[in-house]
Amino acid sequence: EIDIYNELIADLKKDVKNQSPLADEKNYEYIDGQEIETNAADFDFIDYKKILEDKEYALKSIKRNLELSTLDYYMKLINDKDTIEEKKKELELDKKDLEVAQKKYDVGMLLKYDLDFAKKSYEIKENELLNLENDRKLIKQRLNNLMGAEISTEFEVTLDGLMSDIELDGKKVKLPT
């Protein structure tokens, strides 16, 4: 472990010296009013352990953000699945209402305004369903991209293995595993 740490420190020192615009240029320090020529590469003033810790923290942060984004997209897909099913049922009911309205209009029991209103209501629900399905496809593509899979890869969205019962304060609660 110490060897790995020392190797990382050596790599960081090389990186810092290679990136530092001051590494090969002359600099001047003033001590008691006298100008002294120095070279920034001669000083070991960089806290390499701190740089390593910062890089490790940044990596952990990126991993956490990736996990959170993945979970967020997946939960949106689960929620959208239920919403789309509800919208499909509503659309079927509106379609039946539209058919009834058309039959009533044909026999003279309904005004043209009411028939047009039923058609518009059906078209609005149809557009809402189409938008939800397109959003779902887009979220799947984003999730595939995030996971490094081919964008067009299809997968089934399910809660199996995602949630488990955990006892919390004497109550059973479903939490992500």
JSON list of C-alpha atoms in Angstrom, two decimals:
[
{"chain": "A", "resi": 1, "resn": "GLU", "atom": "CA", "xyz": [0.00, 0.00, 0.00]},
{"chain": "A", "resi": 2, "resn": "ILE", "atom": "CA", "xyz": [2.88, 2.36, 0.77]},
{"chain": "A", "resi": 3, "resn": "ASP", "atom": "CA", "xyz": [4.50, 1.49, -2.58]},
{"chain": "A", "resi": 4, "resn": "ILE", "atom": "CA", "xyz": [1.26, 2.30, -4.42]},
{"chain": "A", "resi": 5, "resn": "TYR", "atom": "CA", "xyz": [1.00, 5.58, -2.53]},
{"chain": "A", "resi": 6, "resn": "ASN", "atom": "CA", "xyz": [4.61, 6.48, -3.39]},
{"chain": "A", "resi": 7, "resn": "GLU", "atom": "CA", "xyz": [4.01, 5.62, -7.07]},
{"chain": "A", "resi": 8, "resn": "LEU", "atom": "CA", "xyz": [0.91, 7.82, -7.12]},
{"chain": "A", "resi": 9, "resn": "ILE", "atom": "CA", "xyz": [2.84, 10.66, -5.51]},
{"chain": "A", "resi": 10, "resn": "ALA", "atom": "CA", "xyz": [5.64, 10.30, -8.09]},
{"chain": "A", "resi": 11, "resn": "ASP", "atom": "CA", "xyz": [3.09, 10.33, -10.92]},
{"chain": "A", "resi": 12, "resn": "LEU", "atom": "CA", "xyz": [1.41, 13.39, -9.45]},
{"chain": "A", "resi": 13, "resn": "LYS", "atom": "CA", "xyz": [4.75, 15.18, -9.15]},
{"chain": "A", "resi": 14, "resn": "LYS", "atom": "CA", "xyz": [5.45, 14.47, -12.82]},
{"chain": "A", "resi": 15, "resn": "ASP", "atom": "CA", "xyz": [1.98, 15.67, -13.80]},
{"chain": "A", "resi": 16, "resn": "VAL", "atom": "CA", "xyz": [2.31, 18.85, -11.76]},
{"chain": "A", "resi": 17, "resn": "LYS", "atom": "CA", "xyz": [5.79, 19.63, -13.12]},
{"chain": "A", "resi": 18, "resn": "ASN", "atom": "CA", "xyz": [4.62, 18.96, -16.67]},
{"chain": "A", "resi": 19, "resn": "GLN", "atom": "CA", "xyz": [1.56, 21.17, -16.21]},
{"chain": "A", "resi": 20, "resn": "SER", "atom": "CA", "xyz": [3.28, 23.98, -14.35]},
{"chain": "A", "resi": 21, "resn": "PRO", "atom": "CA", "xyz": [4.21, 26.92, -16.57]},
{"chain": "A", "resi": 22, "resn": "LEU", "atom": "CA", "xyz": [6.72, 27.93, -13.90]},
{"chain": "A", "resi": 23, "resn": "ALA", "atom": "CA", "xyz": [8.58, 24.61, -13.79]},
{"chain": "A", "resi": 24, "resn": "ASP", "atom": "CA", "xyz": [11.32, 25.53, -16.29]},
{"chain": "A", "resi": 25, "resn": "GLU", "atom": "CA", "xyz": [11.17, 29.30, -16.08]},
{"chain": "A", "resi": 26, "resn": "LYS", "atom": "CA", "xyz": [13.27, 31.44, -13.83]},
{"chain": "A", "resi": 27, "resn": "ASN", "atom": "CA", "xyz": [11.48, 33.07, -10.98]},
{"chain": "A", "resi": 28, "resn": "TYR", "atom": "CA", "xyz": [12.73, 35.64, -8.54]},
{"chain": "A", "resi": 29, "resn": "GLU", "atom": "CA", "xyz": [12.28, 35.63, -4.81]},
{"chain": "A", "resi": 30, "resn": "TYR", "atom": "CA", "xyz": [13.03, 38.62, -2.66]},
{"chain": "A", "resi": 31, "resn": "ILE", "atom": "CA", "xyz": [14.61, 37.96, 0.69]},
{"chain": "A", "resi": 32, "resn": "ASP", "atom": "CA", "xyz": [15.52, 40.97, 2.78]},
{"chain": "A", "resi": 33, "resn": "GLY", "atom": "CA", "xyz": [15.31, 43.17, -0.32]},
{"chain": "A", "resi": 34, "resn": "GLN", "atom": "CA", "xyz": [17.74, 41.08, -2.36]},
{"chain": "A", "resi": 35, "resn": "GLU", "atom": "CA", "xyz": [16.66, 39.41, -5.58]},
{"chain": "A", "resi": 36, "resn": "ILE", "atom": "CA", "xyz": [17.40, 35.66, -5.62]},
{"chain": "A", "resi": 37, "resn": "GLU", "atom": "CA", "xyz": [16.91, 33.62, -8.79]},
{"chain": "A", "resi": 38, "resn": "THR", "atom": "CA", "xyz": [14.96, 30.43, -8.18]},
{"chain": "A", "resi": 39, "resn": "ASN", "atom": "CA", "xyz": [13.46, 27.66, -10.23]},
{"chain": "A", "resi": 40, "resn": "ALA", "atom": "CA", "xyz": [9.94, 26.54, -9.27]},
{"chain": "A", "resi": 41, "resn": "ALA", "atom": "CA", "xyz": [10.85, 22.91, -10.01]},
{"chain": "A", "resi": 42, "resn": "ASP", "atom": "CA", "xyz": [13.43, 23.03, -7.21]},
{"chain": "A", "resi": 43, "resn": "PHE", "atom": "CA", "xyz": [10.77, 23.45, -4.54]},
{"chain": "A", "resi": 44, "resn": "ASP", "atom": "CA", "xyz": [8.62, 20.64, -3.24]},
{"chain": "A", "resi": 45, "resn": "PHE", "atom": "CA", "xyz": [5.87, 22.94, -2.00]},
{"chain": "A", "resi": 46, "resn": "ILE", "atom": "CA", "xyz": [2.92, 20.95, -3.34]},
{"chain": "A", "resi": 47, "resn": "ASP", "atom": "CA", "xyz": [0.85, 18.80, -0.99]},
{"chain": "A", "resi": 48, "resn": "TYR", "atom": "CA", "xyz": [0.62, 15.66, -3.12]},
{"chain": "A", "resi": 49, "resn": "LYS", "atom": "CA", "xyz": [-1.41, 13.78, -0.54]},
{"chain": "A", "resi": 50, "resn": "LYS", "atom": "CA", "xyz": [-4.04, 16.54, -0.68]},
{"chain": "A", "resi": 51, "resn": "ILE", "atom": "CA", "xyz": [-4.06, 16.42, -4.50]},
{"chain": "A", "resi": 52, "resn": "LEU", "atom": "CA", "xyz": [-4.51, 12.64, -4.37]},
{"chain": "A", "resi": 53, "resn": "GLU", "atom": "CA", "xyz": [-7.34, 12.96, -1.85]},
{"chain": "A", "resi": 54, "resn": "ASP", "atom": "CA", "xyz": [-9.00, 15.62, -4.04]},
{"chain": "A", "resi": 55, "resn": "LYS", "atom": "CA", "xyz": [-8.77, 13.37, -7.09]},
{"chain": "A", "resi": 56, "resn": "GLU", "atom": "CA", "xyz": [-10.17, 10.42, -5.14]},
{"chain": "A", "resi": 57, "resn": "TYR", "atom": "CA", "xyz": [-13.02, 12.60, -3.88]},
{"chain": "A", "resi": 58, "resn": "ALA", "atom": "CA", "xyz": [-13.75, 13.82, -7.42]},
{"chain": "A", "resi": 59, "resn": "LEU", "atom": "CA", "xyz": [-13.84, 10.22, -8.65]},
{"chain": "A", "resi": 60, "resn": "LYS", "atom": "CA", "xyz": [-16.20, 9.19, -5.85]},
{"chain": "A", "resi": 61, "resn": "SER", "atom": "CA", "xyz": [-18.39, 12.20, -6.62]},
{"chain": "A", "resi": 62, "resn": "ILE", "atom": "CA", "xyz": [-18.57, 11.24, -10.30]},
{"chain": "A", "resi": 63, "resn": "LYS", "atom": "CA", "xyz": [-19.48, 7.67, -9.36]},
{"chain": "A", "resi": 64, "resn": "ARG", "atom": "CA", "xyz": [-22.22, 8.89, -6.99]},
{"chain": "A", "resi": 65, "resn": "ASN", "atom": "CA", "xyz": [-23.63, 11.22, -9.65]},
{"chain": "A", "resi": 66, "resn": "LEU", "atom": "CA", "xyz": [-23.65, 8.35, -12.15]},
{"chain": "A", "resi": 67, "resn": "GLU", "atom": "CA", "xyz": [-25.47, 6.09, -9.69]},
{"chain": "A", "resi": 68, "resn": "LEU", "atom": "CA", "xyz": [-28.01, 8.80, -8.84]},
{"chain": "A", "resi": 69, "resn": "SER", "atom": "CA", "xyz": [-28.64, 9.65, -12.49]},
{"chain": "A", "resi": 70, "resn": "THR", "atom": "CA", "xyz": [-29.10, 5.97, -13.32]},
{"chain": "A", "resi": 71, "resn": "LEU", "atom": "CA", "xyz": [-31.54, 5.48, -10.44]},
{"chain": "A", "resi": 72, "resn": "ASP", "atom": "CA", "xyz": [-33.39, 8.69, -11.36]},
{"chain": "A", "resi": 73, "resn": "TYR", "atom": "CA", "xyz": [-33.85, 7.63, -15.00]},
{"chain": "A", "resi": 74, "resn": "TYR", "atom": "CA", "xyz": [-34.90, 4.12, -13.98]},
{"chain": "A", "resi": 75, "resn": "MET", "atom": "CA", "xyz": [-37.47, 5.41, -11.48]},
{"chain": "A", "resi": 76, "resn": "LYS", "atom": "CA", "xyz": [-38.85, 7.77, -14.14]},
{"chain": "A", "resi": 77, "resn": "LEU", "atom": "CA", "xyz": [-39.26, 4.77, -16.44]},
{"chain": "A", "resi": 78, "resn": "ILE", "atom": "CA", "xyz": [-41.13, 2.87, -13.73]},
{"chain": "A", "resi": 79, "resn": "ASN", "atom": "CA", "xyz": [-43.43, 5.84, -13.03]},
{"chain": "A", "resi": 80, "resn": "ASP", "atom": "CA", "xyz": [-44.00, 6.47, -16.75]},
{"chain": "A", "resi": 81, "resn": "LYS", "atom": "CA", "xyz": [-44.94, 2.83, -17.28]},
{"chain": "A", "resi": 82, "resn": "ASP", "atom": "CA", "xyz": [-47.88, 3.17, -14.89]},
{"chain": "A", "resi": 83, "resn": "THR", "atom": "CA", "xyz": [-48.85, 6.59, -16.26]},
{"chain": "A", "resi": 84, "resn": "ILE", "atom": "CA", "xyz": [-48.86, 5.31, -19.85]},
{"chain": "A", "resi": 85, "resn": "GLU", "atom": "CA", "xyz": [-51.10, 2.39, -18.89]},
{"chain": "A", "resi": 86, "resn": "GLU", "atom": "CA", "xyz": [-53.55, 4.80, -17.22]},
{"chain": "A", "resi": 87, "resn": "LYS", "atom": "CA", "xyz": [-53.52, 7.13, -20.25]},
{"chain": "A", "resi": 88, "resn": "LYS", "atom": "CA", "xyz": [-54.23, 4.19, -22.58]},
{"chain": "A", "resi": 89, "resn": "LYS", "atom": "CA", "xyz": [-57.27, 3.26, -20.48]},
{"chain": "A", "resi": 90, "resn": "GLU", "atom": "CA", "xyz": [-58.46, 6.88, -20.50]},
{"chain": "A", "resi": 91, "resn": "LEU", "atom": "CA", "xyz": [-57.96, 7.03, -24.27]},
{"chain": "A", "resi": 92, "resn": "GLU", "atom": "CA", "xyz": [-60.05, 3.89, -24.76]},
{"chain": "A", "resi": 93, "resn": "LEU", "atom": "CA", "xyz": [-62.85, 5.42, -22.68]},
{"chain": "A", "resi": 94, "resn": "ASP", "atom": "CA", "xyz": [-62.65, 8.68, -24.65]},
{"chain": "A", "resi": 95, "resn": "LYS", "atom": "CA", "xyz": [-62.76, 6.70, -27.90]},
{"chain": "A", "resi": 96, "resn": "LYS", "atom": "CA", "xyz": [-65.97, 4.99, -26.77]},
{"chain": "A", "resi": 97, "resn": "ASP", "atom": "CA", "xyz": [-67.39, 8.38, -25.71]},
{"chain": "A", "resi": 98, "resn": "LEU", "atom": "CA", "xyz": [-66.49, 9.78, -29.14]},
{"chain": "A", "resi": 99, "resn": "GLU", "atom": "CA", "xyz": [-68.20, 6.87, -30.89]},
{"chain": "A", "resi": 100, "resn": "VAL", "atom": "CA", "xyz": [-71.33, 7.39, -28.77]},
{"chain": "A", "resi": 101, "resn": "ALA", "atom": "CA", "xyz": [-71.23, 11.13, -29.46]},
{"chain": "A", "resi": 102, "resn": "GLN", "atom": "CA", "xyz": [-70.92, 10.48, -33.22]},
{"chain": "A", "resi": 103, "resn": "LYS", "atom": "CA", "xyz": [-73.94, 8.12, -33.13]},
{"chain": "A", "resi": 104, "resn": "LYS", "atom": "CA", "xyz": [-75.98, 10.65, -31.15]},
{"chain": "A", "resi": 105, "resn": "TYR", "atom": "CA", "xyz": [-75.02, 13.38, -33.64]},
{"chain": "A", "resi": 106, "resn": "ASP", "atom": "CA", "xyz": [-75.99, 11.14, -36.57]},
{"chain": "A", "resi": 107, "resn": "VAL", "atom": "CA", "xyz": [-79.52, 10.70, -35.16]},
{"chain": "A", "resi": 108, "resn": "GLY", "atom": "CA", "xyz": [-79.81, 14.36, -34.21]},
{"chain": "A", "resi": 109, "resn": "MET", "atom": "CA", "xyz": [-79.54, 14.03, -30.42]},
{"chain": "A", "resi": 110, "resn": "LEU", "atom": "CA", "xyz": [-76.28, 16.00, -30.11]},
{"chain": "A", "resi": 111, "resn": "LEU", "atom": "CA", "xyz": [-75.10, 19.42, -31.25]},
{"chain": "A", "resi": 112, "resn": "LYS", "atom": "CA", "xyz": [-72.15, 19.79, -33.63]},
{"chain": "A", "resi": 113, "resn": "TYR", "atom": "CA", "xyz": [-70.34, 21.77, -30.91]},
{"chain": "A", "resi": 114, "resn": "ASP", "atom": "CA", "xyz": [-70.58, 18.82, -28.48]},
{"chain": "A", "resi": 115, "resn": "LEU", "atom": "CA", "xyz": [-69.29, 16.41, -31.13]},
{"chain": "A", "resi": 116, "resn": "ASP", "atom": "CA", "xyz": [-66.34, 18.71, -31.90]},
{"chain": "A", "resi": 117, "resn": "PHE", "atom": "CA", "xyz": [-65.63, 19.00, -28.16]},
{"chain": "A", "resi": 118, "resn": "ALA", "atom": "CA", "xyz": [-65.54, 15.19, -27.84]},
{"chain": "A", "resi": 119, "resn": "LYS", "atom": "CA", "xyz": [-63.19, 14.96, -30.86]},
{"chain": "A", "resi": 120, "resn": "LYS", "atom": "CA", "xyz": [-60.84, 17.58, -29.41]},
{"chain": "A", "resi": 121, "resn": "SER", "atom": "CA", "xyz": [-60.83, 15.86, -26.03]},
{"chain": "A", "resi": 122, "resn": "TYR", "atom": "CA", "xyz": [-59.90, 12.58, -27.70]},
{"chain": "A", "resi": 123, "resn": "GLU", "atom": "CA", "xyz": [-57.15, 14.21, -29.78]},
{"chain": "A", "resi": 124, "resn": "ILE", "atom": "CA", "xyz": [-55.67, 15.92, -26.71]},
{"chain": "A", "resi": 125, "resn": "LYS", "atom": "CA", "xyz": [-55.51, 12.63, -24.79]},
{"chain": "A", "resi": 126, "resn": "GLU", "atom": "CA", "xyz": [-54.02, 10.93, -27.85]},
{"chain": "A", "resi": 127, "resn": "ASN", "atom": "CA", "xyz": [-51.27, 13.60, -28.03]},
{"chain": "A", "resi": 128, "resn": "GLU", "atom": "CA", "xyz": [-50.59, 13.30, -24.30]},
{"chain": "A", "resi": 129, "resn": "LEU", "atom": "CA", "xyz": [-50.13, 9.54, -24.69]},
{"chain": "A", "resi": 130, "resn": "LEU", "atom": "CA", "xyz": [-47.83, 10.03, -27.68]},
{"chain": "A", "resi": 131, "resn": "ASN", "atom": "CA", "xyz": [-45.74, 12.56, -25.72]},
{"chain": "A", "resi": 132, "resn": "LEU", "atom": "CA", "xyz": [-45.43, 10.19, -22.76]},
{"chain": "A", "resi": 133, "resn": "GLU", "atom": "CA", "xyz": [-44.33, 7.34, -25.03]},
{"chain": "A", "resi": 134, "resn": "ASN", "atom": "CA", "xyz": [-41.76, 9.59, -26.73]},
{"chain": "A", "resi": 135, "resn": "ASP", "atom": "CA", "xyz": [-40.45, 10.78, -23.35]},
{"chain": "A", "resi": 136, "resn": "ARG", "atom": "CA", "xyz": [-40.15, 7.16, -22.27]},
{"chain": "A", "resi": 137, "resn": "LYS", "atom": "CA", "xyz": [-38.12, 6.30, -25.38]},
{"chain": "A", "resi": 138, "resn": "LEU", "atom": "CA", "xyz": [-35.87, 9.31, -24.78]},
{"chain": "A", "resi": 139, "resn": "ILE", "atom": "CA", "xyz": [-35.26, 8.34, -21.15]},
{"chain": "A", "resi": 140, "resn": "LYS", "atom": "CA", "xyz": [-34.40, 4.78, -22.24]},
{"chain": "A", "resi": 141, "resn": "GLN", "atom": "CA", "xyz": [-31.93, 6.18, -24.75]},
{"chain": "A", "resi": 142, "resn": "ARG", "atom": "CA", "xyz": [-30.38, 8.44, -22.10]},
{"chain": "A", "resi": 143, "resn": "LEU", "atom": "CA", "xyz": [-30.11, 5.52, -19.69]},
{"chain": "A", "resi": 144, "resn": "ASN", "atom": "CA", "xyz": [-28.49, 3.35, -22.38]},
{"chain": "A", "resi": 145, "resn": "ASN", "atom": "CA", "xyz": [-26.05, 6.16, -23.13]},
{"chain": "A", "resi": 146, "resn": "LEU", "atom": "CA", "xyz": [-25.27, 6.62, -19.45]},
{"chain": "A", "resi": 147, "resn": "MET", "atom": "CA", "xyz": [-24.60, 2.90, -19.05]},
{"chain": "A", "resi": 148, "resn": "GLY", "atom": "CA", "xyz": [-22.45, 2.73, -22.19]},
{"chain": "A", "resi": 149, "resn": "ALA", "atom": "CA", "xyz": [-24.88, 0.50, -24.09]},
{"chain": "A", "resi": 150, "resn": "GLU", "atom": "CA", "xyz": [-26.07, 0.93, -27.66]},
{"chain": "A", "resi": 151, "resn": "ILE", "atom": "CA", "xyz": [-28.73, 3.66, -27.63]},
{"chain": "A", "resi": 152, "resn": "SER", "atom": "CA", "xyz": [-31.31, 1.46, -29.36]},
{"chain": "A", "resi": 153, "resn": "THR", "atom": "CA", "xyz": [-30.89, -1.42, -26.88]},
{"chain": "A", "resi": 154, "resn": "GLU", "atom": "CA", "xyz": [-34.26, -2.51, -25.52]},
{"chain": "A", "resi": 155, "resn": "PHE", "atom": "CA", "xyz": [-34.71, -3.65, -21.92]},
{"chain": "A", "resi": 156, "resn": "GLU", "atom": "CA", "xyz": [-37.61, -4.46, -19.64]},
{"chain": "A", "resi": 157, "resn": "VAL", "atom": "CA", "xyz": [-38.33, -2.09, -16.77]},
{"chain": "A", "resi": 158, "resn": "THR", "atom": "CA", "xyz": [-39.25, -3.94, -13.60]},
{"chain": "A", "resi": 159, "resn": "LEU", "atom": "CA", "xyz": [-39.07, -3.58, -9.83]},
{"chain": "A", "resi": 160, "resn": "ASP", "atom": "CA", "xyz": [-37.90, -7.19, -9.34]},
{"chain": "A", "resi": 161, "resn": "GLY", "atom": "CA", "xyz": [-34.72, -7.16, -7.26]},
{"chain": "A", "resi": 162, "resn": "LEU", "atom": "CA", "xyz": [-34.78, -3.37, -7.03]},
{"chain": "A", "resi": 163, "resn": "MET", "atom": "CA", "xyz": [-36.82, -3.01, -3.85]},
{"chain": "A", "resi": 164, "resn": "SER", "atom": "CA", "xyz": [-36.71, -5.09, -0.69]},
{"chain": "A", "resi": 165, "resn": "ASP", "atom": "CA", "xyz": [-38.62, -5.15, 2.59]},
{"chain": "A", "resi": 166, "resn": "ILE", "atom": "CA", "xyz": [-36.65, -3.59, 5.44]},
{"chain": "A", "resi": 167, "resn": "GLU", "atom": "CA", "xyz": [-37.84, -3.29, 9.01]},
{"chain": "A", "resi": 168, "resn": "LEU", "atom": "CA", "xyz": [-37.60, 0.30, 10.20]},
{"chain": "A", "resi": 169, "resn": "ASP", "atom": "CA", "xyz": [-38.88, 1.34, 13.63]},
{"chain": "A", "resi": 170, "resn": "GLY", "atom": "CA", "xyz": [-40.96, -1.82, 13.84]},
{"chain": "A", "resi": 171, "resn": "LYS", "atom": "CA", "xyz": [-42.59, -1.27, 10.42]},
{"chain": "A", "resi": 172, "resn": "LYS", "atom": "CA", "xyz": [-41.81, -3.01, 7.14]},
{"chain": "A", "resi": 173, "resn": "VAL", "atom": "CA", "xyz": [-40.82, -0.52, 4.47]},
{"chain": "A", "resi": 174, "resn": "LYS", "atom": "CA", "xyz": [-39.82, -1.08, 0.82]},
{"chain": "A", "resi": 175, "resn": "LEU", "atom": "CA", "xyz": [-36.46, 0.52, 0.07]},
{"chain": "A", "resi": 176, "resn": "PRO", "atom": "CA", "xyz": [-34.06, 0.26, -2.88]},
{"chain": "A", "resi": 177, "resn": "THR", "atom": "CA", "xyz": [-31.43, -2.44, -2.44]}
]
